[in-house]
Short mmCIF file of N, CA and C and ligand atoms in Angstrom, two decimals:
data_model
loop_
_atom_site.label_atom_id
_atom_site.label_comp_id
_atom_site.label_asym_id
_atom_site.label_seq_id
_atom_site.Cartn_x
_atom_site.Cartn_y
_atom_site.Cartn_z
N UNK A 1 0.82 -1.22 0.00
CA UNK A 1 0.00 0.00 0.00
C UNK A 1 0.85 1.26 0.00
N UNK A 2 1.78 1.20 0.88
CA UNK A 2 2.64 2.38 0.63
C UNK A 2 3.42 2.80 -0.38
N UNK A 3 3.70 1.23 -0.85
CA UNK A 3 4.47 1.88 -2.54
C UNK A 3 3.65 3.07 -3.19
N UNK A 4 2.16 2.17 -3.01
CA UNK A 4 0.98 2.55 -4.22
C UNK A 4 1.00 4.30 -4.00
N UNK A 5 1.30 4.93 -2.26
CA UNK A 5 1.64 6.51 -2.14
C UNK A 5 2.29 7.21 -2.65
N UNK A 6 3.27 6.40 -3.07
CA UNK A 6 4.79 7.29 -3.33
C UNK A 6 4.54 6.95 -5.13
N UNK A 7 3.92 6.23 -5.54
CA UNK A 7 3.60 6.12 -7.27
C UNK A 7 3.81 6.88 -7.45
N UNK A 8 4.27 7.71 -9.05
CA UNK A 8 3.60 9.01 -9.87
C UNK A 8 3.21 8.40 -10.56
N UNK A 9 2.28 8.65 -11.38
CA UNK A 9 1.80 9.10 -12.83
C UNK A 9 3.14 9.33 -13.70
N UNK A 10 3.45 8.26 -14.54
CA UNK A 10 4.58 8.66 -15.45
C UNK A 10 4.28 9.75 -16.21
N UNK A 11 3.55 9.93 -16.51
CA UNK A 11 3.30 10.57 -17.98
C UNK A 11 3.33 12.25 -17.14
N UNK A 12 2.75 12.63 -16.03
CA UNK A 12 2.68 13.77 -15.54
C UNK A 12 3.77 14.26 -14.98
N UNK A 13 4.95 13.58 -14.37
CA UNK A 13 5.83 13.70 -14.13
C UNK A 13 7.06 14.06 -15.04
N UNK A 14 7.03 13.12 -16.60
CA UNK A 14 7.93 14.13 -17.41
C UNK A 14 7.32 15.21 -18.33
N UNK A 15 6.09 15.17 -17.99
CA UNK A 15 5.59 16.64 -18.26
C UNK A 15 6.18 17.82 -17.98
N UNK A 16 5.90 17.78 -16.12
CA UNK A 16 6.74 18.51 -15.41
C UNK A 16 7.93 18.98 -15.41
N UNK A 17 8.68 17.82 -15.69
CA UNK A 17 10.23 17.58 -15.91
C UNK A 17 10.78 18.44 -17.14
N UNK A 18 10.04 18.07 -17.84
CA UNK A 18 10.22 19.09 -19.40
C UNK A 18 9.47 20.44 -19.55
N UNK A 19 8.79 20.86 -18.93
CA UNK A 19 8.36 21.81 -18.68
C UNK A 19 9.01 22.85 -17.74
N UNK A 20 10.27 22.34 -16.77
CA UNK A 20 11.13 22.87 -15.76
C UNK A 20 12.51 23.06 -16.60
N UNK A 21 12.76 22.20 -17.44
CA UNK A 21 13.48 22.44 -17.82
C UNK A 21 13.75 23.70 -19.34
N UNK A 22 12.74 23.43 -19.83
CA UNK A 22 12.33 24.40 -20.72
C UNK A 22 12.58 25.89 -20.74
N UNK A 23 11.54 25.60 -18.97
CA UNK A 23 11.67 27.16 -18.34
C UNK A 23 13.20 27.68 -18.01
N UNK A 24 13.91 26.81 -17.72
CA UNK A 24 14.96 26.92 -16.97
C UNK A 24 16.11 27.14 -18.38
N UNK A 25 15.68 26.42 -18.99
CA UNK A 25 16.74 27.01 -20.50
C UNK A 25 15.86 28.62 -21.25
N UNK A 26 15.13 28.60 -20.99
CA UNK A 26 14.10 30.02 -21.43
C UNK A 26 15.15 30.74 -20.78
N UNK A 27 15.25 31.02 -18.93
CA UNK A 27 15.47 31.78 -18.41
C UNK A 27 17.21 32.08 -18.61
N UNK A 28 17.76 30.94 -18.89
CA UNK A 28 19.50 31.37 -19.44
C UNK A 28 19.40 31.85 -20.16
N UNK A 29 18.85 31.67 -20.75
CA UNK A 29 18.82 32.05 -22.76
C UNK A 29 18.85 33.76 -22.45
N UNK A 30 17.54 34.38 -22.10
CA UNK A 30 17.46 35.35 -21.53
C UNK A 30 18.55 36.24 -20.78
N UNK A 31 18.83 35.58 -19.77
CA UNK A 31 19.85 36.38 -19.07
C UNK A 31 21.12 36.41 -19.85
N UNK A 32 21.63 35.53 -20.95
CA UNK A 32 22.74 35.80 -21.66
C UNK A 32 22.52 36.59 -22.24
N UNK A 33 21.78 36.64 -23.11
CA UNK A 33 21.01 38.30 -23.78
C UNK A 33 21.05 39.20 -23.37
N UNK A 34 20.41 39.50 -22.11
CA UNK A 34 20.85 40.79 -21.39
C UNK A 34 22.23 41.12 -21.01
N UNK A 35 22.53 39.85 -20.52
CA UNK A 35 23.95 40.22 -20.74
C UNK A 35 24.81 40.85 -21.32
N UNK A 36 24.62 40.53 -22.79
CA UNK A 36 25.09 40.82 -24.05
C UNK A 36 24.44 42.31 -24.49
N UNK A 37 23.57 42.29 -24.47
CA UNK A 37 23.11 43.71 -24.53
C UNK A 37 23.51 44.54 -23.62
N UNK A 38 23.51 44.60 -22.18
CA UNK A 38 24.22 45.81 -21.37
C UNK A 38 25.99 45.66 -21.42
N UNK A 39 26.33 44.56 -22.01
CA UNK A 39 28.01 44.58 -22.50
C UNK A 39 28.22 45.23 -23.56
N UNK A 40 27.33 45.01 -24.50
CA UNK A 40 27.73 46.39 -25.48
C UNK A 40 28.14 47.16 -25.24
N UNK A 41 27.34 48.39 -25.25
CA UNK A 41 27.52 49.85 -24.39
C UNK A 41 28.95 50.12 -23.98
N UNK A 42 29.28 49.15 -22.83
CA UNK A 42 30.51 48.87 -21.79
C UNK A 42 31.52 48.81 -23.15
N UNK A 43 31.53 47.89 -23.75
CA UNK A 43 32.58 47.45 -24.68
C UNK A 43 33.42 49.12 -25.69
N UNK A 44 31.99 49.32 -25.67
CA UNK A 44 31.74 50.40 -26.97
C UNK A 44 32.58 51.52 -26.19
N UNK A 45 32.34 51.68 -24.85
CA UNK A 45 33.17 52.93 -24.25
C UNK A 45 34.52 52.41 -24.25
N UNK A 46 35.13 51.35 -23.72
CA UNK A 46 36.40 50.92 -23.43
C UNK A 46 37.04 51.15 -24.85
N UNK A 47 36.39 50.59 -26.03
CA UNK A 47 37.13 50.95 -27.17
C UNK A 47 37.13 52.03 -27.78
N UNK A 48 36.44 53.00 -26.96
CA UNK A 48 36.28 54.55 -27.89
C UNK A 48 37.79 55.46 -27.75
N UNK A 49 38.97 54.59 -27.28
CA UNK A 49 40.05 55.94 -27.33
C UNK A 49 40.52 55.06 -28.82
N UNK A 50 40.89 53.89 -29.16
CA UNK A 50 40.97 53.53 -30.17
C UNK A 50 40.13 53.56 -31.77
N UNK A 51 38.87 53.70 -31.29
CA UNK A 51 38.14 54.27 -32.39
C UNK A 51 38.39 55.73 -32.51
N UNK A 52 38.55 56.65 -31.29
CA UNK A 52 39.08 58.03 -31.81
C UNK A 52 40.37 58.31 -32.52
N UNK A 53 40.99 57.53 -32.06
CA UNK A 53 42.49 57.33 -32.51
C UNK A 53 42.39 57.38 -34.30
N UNK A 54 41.27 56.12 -34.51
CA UNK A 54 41.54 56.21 -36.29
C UNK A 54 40.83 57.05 -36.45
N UNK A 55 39.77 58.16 -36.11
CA UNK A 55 39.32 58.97 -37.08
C UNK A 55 40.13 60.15 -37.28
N UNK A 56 41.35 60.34 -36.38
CA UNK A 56 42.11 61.23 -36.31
C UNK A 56 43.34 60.83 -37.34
N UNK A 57 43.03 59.71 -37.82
CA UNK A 57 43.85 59.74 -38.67
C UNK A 57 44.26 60.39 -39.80
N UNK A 58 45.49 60.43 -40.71
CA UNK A 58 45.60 61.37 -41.87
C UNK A 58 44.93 60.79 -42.66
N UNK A 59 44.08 62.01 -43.79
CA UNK A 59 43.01 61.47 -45.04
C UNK A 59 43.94 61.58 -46.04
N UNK A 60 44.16 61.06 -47.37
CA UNK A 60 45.10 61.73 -48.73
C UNK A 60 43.96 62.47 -49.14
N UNK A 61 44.86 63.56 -49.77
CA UNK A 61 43.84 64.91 -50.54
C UNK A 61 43.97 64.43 -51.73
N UNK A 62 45.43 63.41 -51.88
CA UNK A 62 45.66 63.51 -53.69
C UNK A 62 47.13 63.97 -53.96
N UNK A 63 47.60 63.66 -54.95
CA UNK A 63 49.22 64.20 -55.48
C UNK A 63 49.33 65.58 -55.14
N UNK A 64 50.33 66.09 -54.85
CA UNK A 64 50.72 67.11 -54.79
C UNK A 64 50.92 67.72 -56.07
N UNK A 65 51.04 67.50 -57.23
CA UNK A 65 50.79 67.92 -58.46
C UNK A 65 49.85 68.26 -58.86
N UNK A 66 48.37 67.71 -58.22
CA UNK A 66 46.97 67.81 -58.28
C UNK A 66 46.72 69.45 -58.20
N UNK A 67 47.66 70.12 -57.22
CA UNK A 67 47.08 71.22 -56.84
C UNK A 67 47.92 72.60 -57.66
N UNK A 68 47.71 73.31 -58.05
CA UNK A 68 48.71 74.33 -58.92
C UNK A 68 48.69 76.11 -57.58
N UNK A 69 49.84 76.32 -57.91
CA UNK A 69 50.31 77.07 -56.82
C UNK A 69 49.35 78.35 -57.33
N UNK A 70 48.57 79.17 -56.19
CA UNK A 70 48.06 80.24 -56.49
C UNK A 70 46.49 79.95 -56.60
N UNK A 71 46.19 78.64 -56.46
CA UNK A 71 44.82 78.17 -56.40
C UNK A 71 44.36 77.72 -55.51
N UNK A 72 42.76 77.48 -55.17
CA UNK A 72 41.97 76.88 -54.02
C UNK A 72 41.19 75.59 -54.77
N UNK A 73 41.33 74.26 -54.03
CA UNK A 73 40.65 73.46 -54.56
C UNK A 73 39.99 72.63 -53.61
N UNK A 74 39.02 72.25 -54.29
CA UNK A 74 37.95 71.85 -52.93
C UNK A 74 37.91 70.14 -53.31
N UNK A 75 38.84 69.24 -51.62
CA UNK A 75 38.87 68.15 -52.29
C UNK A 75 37.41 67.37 -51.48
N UNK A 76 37.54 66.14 -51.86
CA UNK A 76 36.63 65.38 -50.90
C UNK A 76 37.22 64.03 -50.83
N UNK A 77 37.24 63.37 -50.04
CA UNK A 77 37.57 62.31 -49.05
C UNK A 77 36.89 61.73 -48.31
N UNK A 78 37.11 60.34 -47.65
CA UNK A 78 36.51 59.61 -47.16
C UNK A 78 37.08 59.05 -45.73
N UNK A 79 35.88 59.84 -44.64
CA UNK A 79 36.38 59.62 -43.11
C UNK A 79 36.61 58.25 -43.06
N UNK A 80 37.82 57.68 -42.33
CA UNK A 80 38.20 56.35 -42.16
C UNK A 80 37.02 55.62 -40.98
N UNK A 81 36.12 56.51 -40.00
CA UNK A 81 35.62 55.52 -39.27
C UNK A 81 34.36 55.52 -40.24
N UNK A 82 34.25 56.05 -41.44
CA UNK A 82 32.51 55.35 -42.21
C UNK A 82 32.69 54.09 -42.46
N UNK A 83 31.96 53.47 -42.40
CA UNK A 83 31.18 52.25 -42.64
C UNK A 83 30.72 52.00 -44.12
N UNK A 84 30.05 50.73 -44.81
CA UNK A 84 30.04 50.38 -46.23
C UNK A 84 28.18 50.78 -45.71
N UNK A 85 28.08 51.25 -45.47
CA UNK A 85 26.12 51.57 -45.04
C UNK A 85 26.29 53.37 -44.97
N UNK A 86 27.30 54.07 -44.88
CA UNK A 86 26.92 55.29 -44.04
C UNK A 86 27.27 56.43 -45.48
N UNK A 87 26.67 55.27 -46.41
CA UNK A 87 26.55 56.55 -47.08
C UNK A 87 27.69 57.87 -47.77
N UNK A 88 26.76 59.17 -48.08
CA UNK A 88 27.18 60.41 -47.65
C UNK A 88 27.52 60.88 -46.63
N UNK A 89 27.02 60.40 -45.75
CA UNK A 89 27.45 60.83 -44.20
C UNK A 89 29.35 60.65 -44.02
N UNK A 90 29.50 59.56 -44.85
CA UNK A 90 31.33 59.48 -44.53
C UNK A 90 31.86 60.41 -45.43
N UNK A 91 31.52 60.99 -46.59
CA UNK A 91 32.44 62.11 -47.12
C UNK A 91 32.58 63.32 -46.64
N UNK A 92 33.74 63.53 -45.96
CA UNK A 92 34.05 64.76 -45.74
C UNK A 92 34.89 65.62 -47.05
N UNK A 93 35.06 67.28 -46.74
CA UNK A 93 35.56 67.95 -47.67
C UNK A 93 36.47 68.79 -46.84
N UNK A 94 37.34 69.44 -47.87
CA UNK A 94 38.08 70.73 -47.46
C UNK A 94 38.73 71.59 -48.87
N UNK A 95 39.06 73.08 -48.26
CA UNK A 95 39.58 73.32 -49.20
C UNK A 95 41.37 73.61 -49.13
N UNK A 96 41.47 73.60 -50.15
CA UNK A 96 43.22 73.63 -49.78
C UNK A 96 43.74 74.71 -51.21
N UNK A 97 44.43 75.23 -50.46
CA UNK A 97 45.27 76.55 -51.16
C UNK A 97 46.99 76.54 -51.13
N UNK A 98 47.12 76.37 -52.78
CA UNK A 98 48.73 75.76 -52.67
C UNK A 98 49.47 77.40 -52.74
N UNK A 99 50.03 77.71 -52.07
CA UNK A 99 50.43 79.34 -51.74
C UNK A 99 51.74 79.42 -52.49
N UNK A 100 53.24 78.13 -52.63
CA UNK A 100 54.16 78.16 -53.33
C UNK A 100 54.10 76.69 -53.46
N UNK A 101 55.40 76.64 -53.78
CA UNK A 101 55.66 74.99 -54.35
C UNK A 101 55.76 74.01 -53.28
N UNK A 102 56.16 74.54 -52.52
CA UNK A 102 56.13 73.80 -50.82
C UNK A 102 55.23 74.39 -49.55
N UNK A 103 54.21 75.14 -50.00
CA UNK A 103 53.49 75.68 -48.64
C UNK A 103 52.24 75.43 -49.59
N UNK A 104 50.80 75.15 -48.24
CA UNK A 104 49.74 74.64 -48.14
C UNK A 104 49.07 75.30 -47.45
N UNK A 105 47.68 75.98 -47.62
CA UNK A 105 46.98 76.42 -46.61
C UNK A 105 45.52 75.16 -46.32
N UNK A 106 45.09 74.77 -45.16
CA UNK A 106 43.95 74.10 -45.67
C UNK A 106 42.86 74.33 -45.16
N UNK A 107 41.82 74.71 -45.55
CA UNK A 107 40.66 75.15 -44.58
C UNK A 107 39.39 73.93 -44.67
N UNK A 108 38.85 74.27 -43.34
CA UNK A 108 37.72 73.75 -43.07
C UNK A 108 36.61 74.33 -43.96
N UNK A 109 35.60 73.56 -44.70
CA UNK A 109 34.44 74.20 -45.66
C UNK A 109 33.20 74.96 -44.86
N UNK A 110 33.42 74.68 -43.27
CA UNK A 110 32.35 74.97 -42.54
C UNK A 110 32.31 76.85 -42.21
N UNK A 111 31.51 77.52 -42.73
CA UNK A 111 31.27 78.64 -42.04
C UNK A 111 31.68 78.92 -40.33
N UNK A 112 32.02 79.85 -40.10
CA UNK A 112 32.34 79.72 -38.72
C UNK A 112 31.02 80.57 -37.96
N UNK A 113 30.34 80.96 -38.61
CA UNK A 113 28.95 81.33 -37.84
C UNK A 113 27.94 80.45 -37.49
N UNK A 114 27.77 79.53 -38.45
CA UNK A 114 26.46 78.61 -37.75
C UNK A 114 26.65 77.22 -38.42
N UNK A 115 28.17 77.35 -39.25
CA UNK A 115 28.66 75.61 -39.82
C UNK A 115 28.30 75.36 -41.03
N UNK A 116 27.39 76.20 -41.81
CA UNK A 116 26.91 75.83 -43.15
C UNK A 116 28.47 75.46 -44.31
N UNK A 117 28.55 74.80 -45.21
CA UNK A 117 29.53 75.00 -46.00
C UNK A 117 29.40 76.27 -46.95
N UNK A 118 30.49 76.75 -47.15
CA UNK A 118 31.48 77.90 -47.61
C UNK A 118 31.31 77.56 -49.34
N UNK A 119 31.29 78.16 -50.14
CA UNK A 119 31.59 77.98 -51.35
C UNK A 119 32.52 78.96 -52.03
N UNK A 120 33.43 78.69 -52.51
CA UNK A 120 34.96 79.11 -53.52
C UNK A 120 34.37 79.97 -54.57
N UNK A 121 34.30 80.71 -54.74
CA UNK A 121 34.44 81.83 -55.77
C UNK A 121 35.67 81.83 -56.38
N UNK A 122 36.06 81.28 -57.58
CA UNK A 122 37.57 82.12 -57.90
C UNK A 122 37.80 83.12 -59.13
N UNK A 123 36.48 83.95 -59.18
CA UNK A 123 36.37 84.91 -60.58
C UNK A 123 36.61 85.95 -59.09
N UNK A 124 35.83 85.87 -57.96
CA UNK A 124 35.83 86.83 -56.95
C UNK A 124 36.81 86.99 -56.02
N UNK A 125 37.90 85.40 -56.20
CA UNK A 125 38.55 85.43 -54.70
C UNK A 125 38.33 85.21 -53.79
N UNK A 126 36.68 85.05 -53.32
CA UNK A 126 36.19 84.92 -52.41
C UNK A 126 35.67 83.64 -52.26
N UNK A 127 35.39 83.20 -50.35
CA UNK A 127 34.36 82.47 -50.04
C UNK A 127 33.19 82.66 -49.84
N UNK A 128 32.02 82.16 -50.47
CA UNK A 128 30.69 83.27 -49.57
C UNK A 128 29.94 81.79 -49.22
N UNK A 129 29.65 82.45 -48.33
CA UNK A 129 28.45 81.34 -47.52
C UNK A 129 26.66 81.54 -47.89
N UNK A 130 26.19 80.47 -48.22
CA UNK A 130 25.03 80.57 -48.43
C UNK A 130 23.73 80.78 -47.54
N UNK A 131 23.80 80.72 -46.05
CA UNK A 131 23.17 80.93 -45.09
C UNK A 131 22.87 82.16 -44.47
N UNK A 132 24.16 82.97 -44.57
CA UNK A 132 23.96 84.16 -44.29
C UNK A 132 24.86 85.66 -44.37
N UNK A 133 24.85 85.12 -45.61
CA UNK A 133 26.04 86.35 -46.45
C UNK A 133 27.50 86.15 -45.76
N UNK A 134 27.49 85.36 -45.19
CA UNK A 134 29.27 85.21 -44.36
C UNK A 134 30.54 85.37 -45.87
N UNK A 135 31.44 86.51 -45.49
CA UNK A 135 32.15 86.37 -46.56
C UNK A 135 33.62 85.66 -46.29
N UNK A 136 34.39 85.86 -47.31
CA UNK A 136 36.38 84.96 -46.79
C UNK A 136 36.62 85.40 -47.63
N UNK A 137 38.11 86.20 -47.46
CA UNK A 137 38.74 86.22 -48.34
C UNK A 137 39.45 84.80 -48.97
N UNK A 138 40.60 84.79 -49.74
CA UNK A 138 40.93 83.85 -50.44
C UNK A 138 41.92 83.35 -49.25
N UNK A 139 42.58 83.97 -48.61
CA UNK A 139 43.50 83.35 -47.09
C UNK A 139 42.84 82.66 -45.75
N UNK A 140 41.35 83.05 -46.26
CA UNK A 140 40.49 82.61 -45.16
C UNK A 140 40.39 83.62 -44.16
N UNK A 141 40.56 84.75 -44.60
CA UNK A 141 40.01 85.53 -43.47
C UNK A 141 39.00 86.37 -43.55
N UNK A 142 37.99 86.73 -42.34
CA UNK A 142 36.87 86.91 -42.50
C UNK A 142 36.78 88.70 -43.38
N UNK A 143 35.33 88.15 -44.28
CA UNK A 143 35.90 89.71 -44.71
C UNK A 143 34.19 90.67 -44.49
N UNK A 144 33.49 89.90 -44.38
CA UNK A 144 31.88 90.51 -44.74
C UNK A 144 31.00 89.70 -43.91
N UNK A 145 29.92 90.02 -43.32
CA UNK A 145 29.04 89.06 -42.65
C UNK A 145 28.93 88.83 -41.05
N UNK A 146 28.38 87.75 -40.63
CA UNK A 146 27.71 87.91 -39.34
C UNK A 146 29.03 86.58 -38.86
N UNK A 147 29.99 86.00 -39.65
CA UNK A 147 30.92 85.25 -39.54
C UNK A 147 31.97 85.98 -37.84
N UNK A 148 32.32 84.99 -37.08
CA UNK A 148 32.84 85.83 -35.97
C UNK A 148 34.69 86.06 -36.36
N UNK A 149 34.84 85.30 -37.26
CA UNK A 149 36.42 85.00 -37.37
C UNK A 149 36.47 84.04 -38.65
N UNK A 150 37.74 84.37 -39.23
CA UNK A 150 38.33 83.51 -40.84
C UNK A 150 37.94 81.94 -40.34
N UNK A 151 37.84 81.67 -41.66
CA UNK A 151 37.76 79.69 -41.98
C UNK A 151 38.28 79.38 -40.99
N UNK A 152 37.92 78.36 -40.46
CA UNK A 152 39.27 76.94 -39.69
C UNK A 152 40.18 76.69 -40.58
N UNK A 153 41.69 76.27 -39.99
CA UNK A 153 42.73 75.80 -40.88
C UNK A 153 42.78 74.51 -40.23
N UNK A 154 42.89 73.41 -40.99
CA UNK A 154 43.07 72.16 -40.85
C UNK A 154 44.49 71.54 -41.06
N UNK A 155 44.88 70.84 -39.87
CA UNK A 155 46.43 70.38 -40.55
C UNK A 155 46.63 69.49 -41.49
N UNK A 156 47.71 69.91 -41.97
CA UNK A 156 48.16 69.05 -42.81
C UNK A 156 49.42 68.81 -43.33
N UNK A 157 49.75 67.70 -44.10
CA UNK A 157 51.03 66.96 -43.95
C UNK A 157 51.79 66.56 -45.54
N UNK A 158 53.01 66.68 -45.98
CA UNK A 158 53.27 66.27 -47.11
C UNK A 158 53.81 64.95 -47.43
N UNK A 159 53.49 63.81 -47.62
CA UNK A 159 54.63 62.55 -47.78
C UNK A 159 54.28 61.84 -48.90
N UNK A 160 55.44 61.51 -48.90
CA UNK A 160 55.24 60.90 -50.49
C UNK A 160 55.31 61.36 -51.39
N UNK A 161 54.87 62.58 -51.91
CA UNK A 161 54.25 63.10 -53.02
C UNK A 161 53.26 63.67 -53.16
N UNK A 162 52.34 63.31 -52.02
CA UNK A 162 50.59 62.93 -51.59
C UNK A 162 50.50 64.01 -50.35
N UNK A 163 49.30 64.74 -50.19
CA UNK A 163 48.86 65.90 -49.33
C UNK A 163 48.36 64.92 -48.76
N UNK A 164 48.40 65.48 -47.08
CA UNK A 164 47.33 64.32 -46.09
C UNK A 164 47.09 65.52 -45.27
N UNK A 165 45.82 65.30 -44.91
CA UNK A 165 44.60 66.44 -44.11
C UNK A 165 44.35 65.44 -42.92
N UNK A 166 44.05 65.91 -42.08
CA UNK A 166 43.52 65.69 -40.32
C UNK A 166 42.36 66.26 -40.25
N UNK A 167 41.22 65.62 -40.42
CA UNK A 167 39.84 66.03 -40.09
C UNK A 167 39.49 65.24 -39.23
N UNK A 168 39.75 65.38 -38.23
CA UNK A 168 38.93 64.87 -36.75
C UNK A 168 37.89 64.93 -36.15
N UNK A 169 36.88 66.22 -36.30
CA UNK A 169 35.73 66.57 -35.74
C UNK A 169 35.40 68.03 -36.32
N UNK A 170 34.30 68.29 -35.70
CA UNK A 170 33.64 69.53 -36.13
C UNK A 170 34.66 70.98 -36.08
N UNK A 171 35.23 71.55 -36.41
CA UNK A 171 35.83 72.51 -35.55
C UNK A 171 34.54 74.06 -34.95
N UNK A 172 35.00 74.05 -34.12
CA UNK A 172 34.31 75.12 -33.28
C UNK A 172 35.19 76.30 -32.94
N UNK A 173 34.44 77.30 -32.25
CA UNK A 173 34.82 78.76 -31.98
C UNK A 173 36.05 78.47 -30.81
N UNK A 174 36.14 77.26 -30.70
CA UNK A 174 37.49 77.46 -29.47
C UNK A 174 38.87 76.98 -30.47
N UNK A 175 38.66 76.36 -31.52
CA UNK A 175 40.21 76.41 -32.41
C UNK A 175 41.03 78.02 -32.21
N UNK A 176 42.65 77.56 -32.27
CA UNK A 176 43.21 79.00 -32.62
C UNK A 176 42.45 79.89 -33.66
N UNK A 177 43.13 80.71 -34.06
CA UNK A 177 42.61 81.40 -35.22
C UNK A 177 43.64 81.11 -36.04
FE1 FES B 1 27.57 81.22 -42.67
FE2 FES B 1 25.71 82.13 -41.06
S1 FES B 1 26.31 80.09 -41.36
S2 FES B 1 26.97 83.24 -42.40
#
């Protein structure tokens, strides 16, 4: 008689059994996920001095032959941290002004009043901005407009043969002049 107490029901018992376990692989499954999702984030900060590192890297403008002394030319390039998805968003620009055979000026295209890009005039000499009459002379300095100060100058580097530009970030009102 006492066996007959302690019986189960086979069939209800690996019901149970598989039903605990189920839950119990549901609930890992889960918590690795979250896991993985709040490790992102974490990951993403630890590697952000190395991802800053390459966007600071040098861009090529192009041969140094490309550019003829006494002119402004507006190149465009491709930020090293874009991606094969990002589009337009990864071309950046600048302009660059070959002054002699060995000197370079290079400016940022961004207006220094509110960031719009700058456009090259060279019947005028001038830069004029389309946002709000901001003017430049051809050295980049401010000449007309609600502009607070000349273009940004962007560094840049000669090797090889090949111009290389440093576009790192936005420039703002705290660059030198
Ligand atoms: Fe260029 Fe305002 S953004 S003048």
């Amino acid at each position: 008689m006492a066996s007959k107490n302690t019986e189960q029901v086979p069939g209800a018992d690996g019901q149970s059994t598989g039903r605990r376990g189920w839950l119990q692989w549901a609930g890992q499954t889960l918590g690795a996920l979250s896991a993985i999702a709040l490790g992102i984030p974490i990951v993403w900060y630890l590697l952000g001095p190395v991802l800053r590192r390459r966007s600071e890297a040098w861009l090529d403008a192009g041969k140094l032959d490309s550019f003829s002394v006494g002119q402004t030319k507006l190149v465009d390039m491709r930020n090293r941290v874009g991606r094969p998805w990002s589009g337009e968003s990864a071309r950046v620009a600048a302009y660059v002004r070959r002054r002699s055979q060995k000197d370079f000026v290079v400016f940022a295209v961004n207006c220094t009043h509110l960031g719009c890009p700058v456009s090259w005039f060279s019947q005028s000499g001038l830069f004029m901005c389309p946002c709000h009459g901001g003017v430049y002379y051809a050295d980049g300095s401010r000449a007309a407009g609600p502009p607070p100060r000349g273009l940004y100058k962007l560094p840049h580097r000669m090797m090889g043969g090949r111009l290389q530009i440093k576009i790192s970030h936005l420039p703002t009102l705290a660059e030198p002049a």
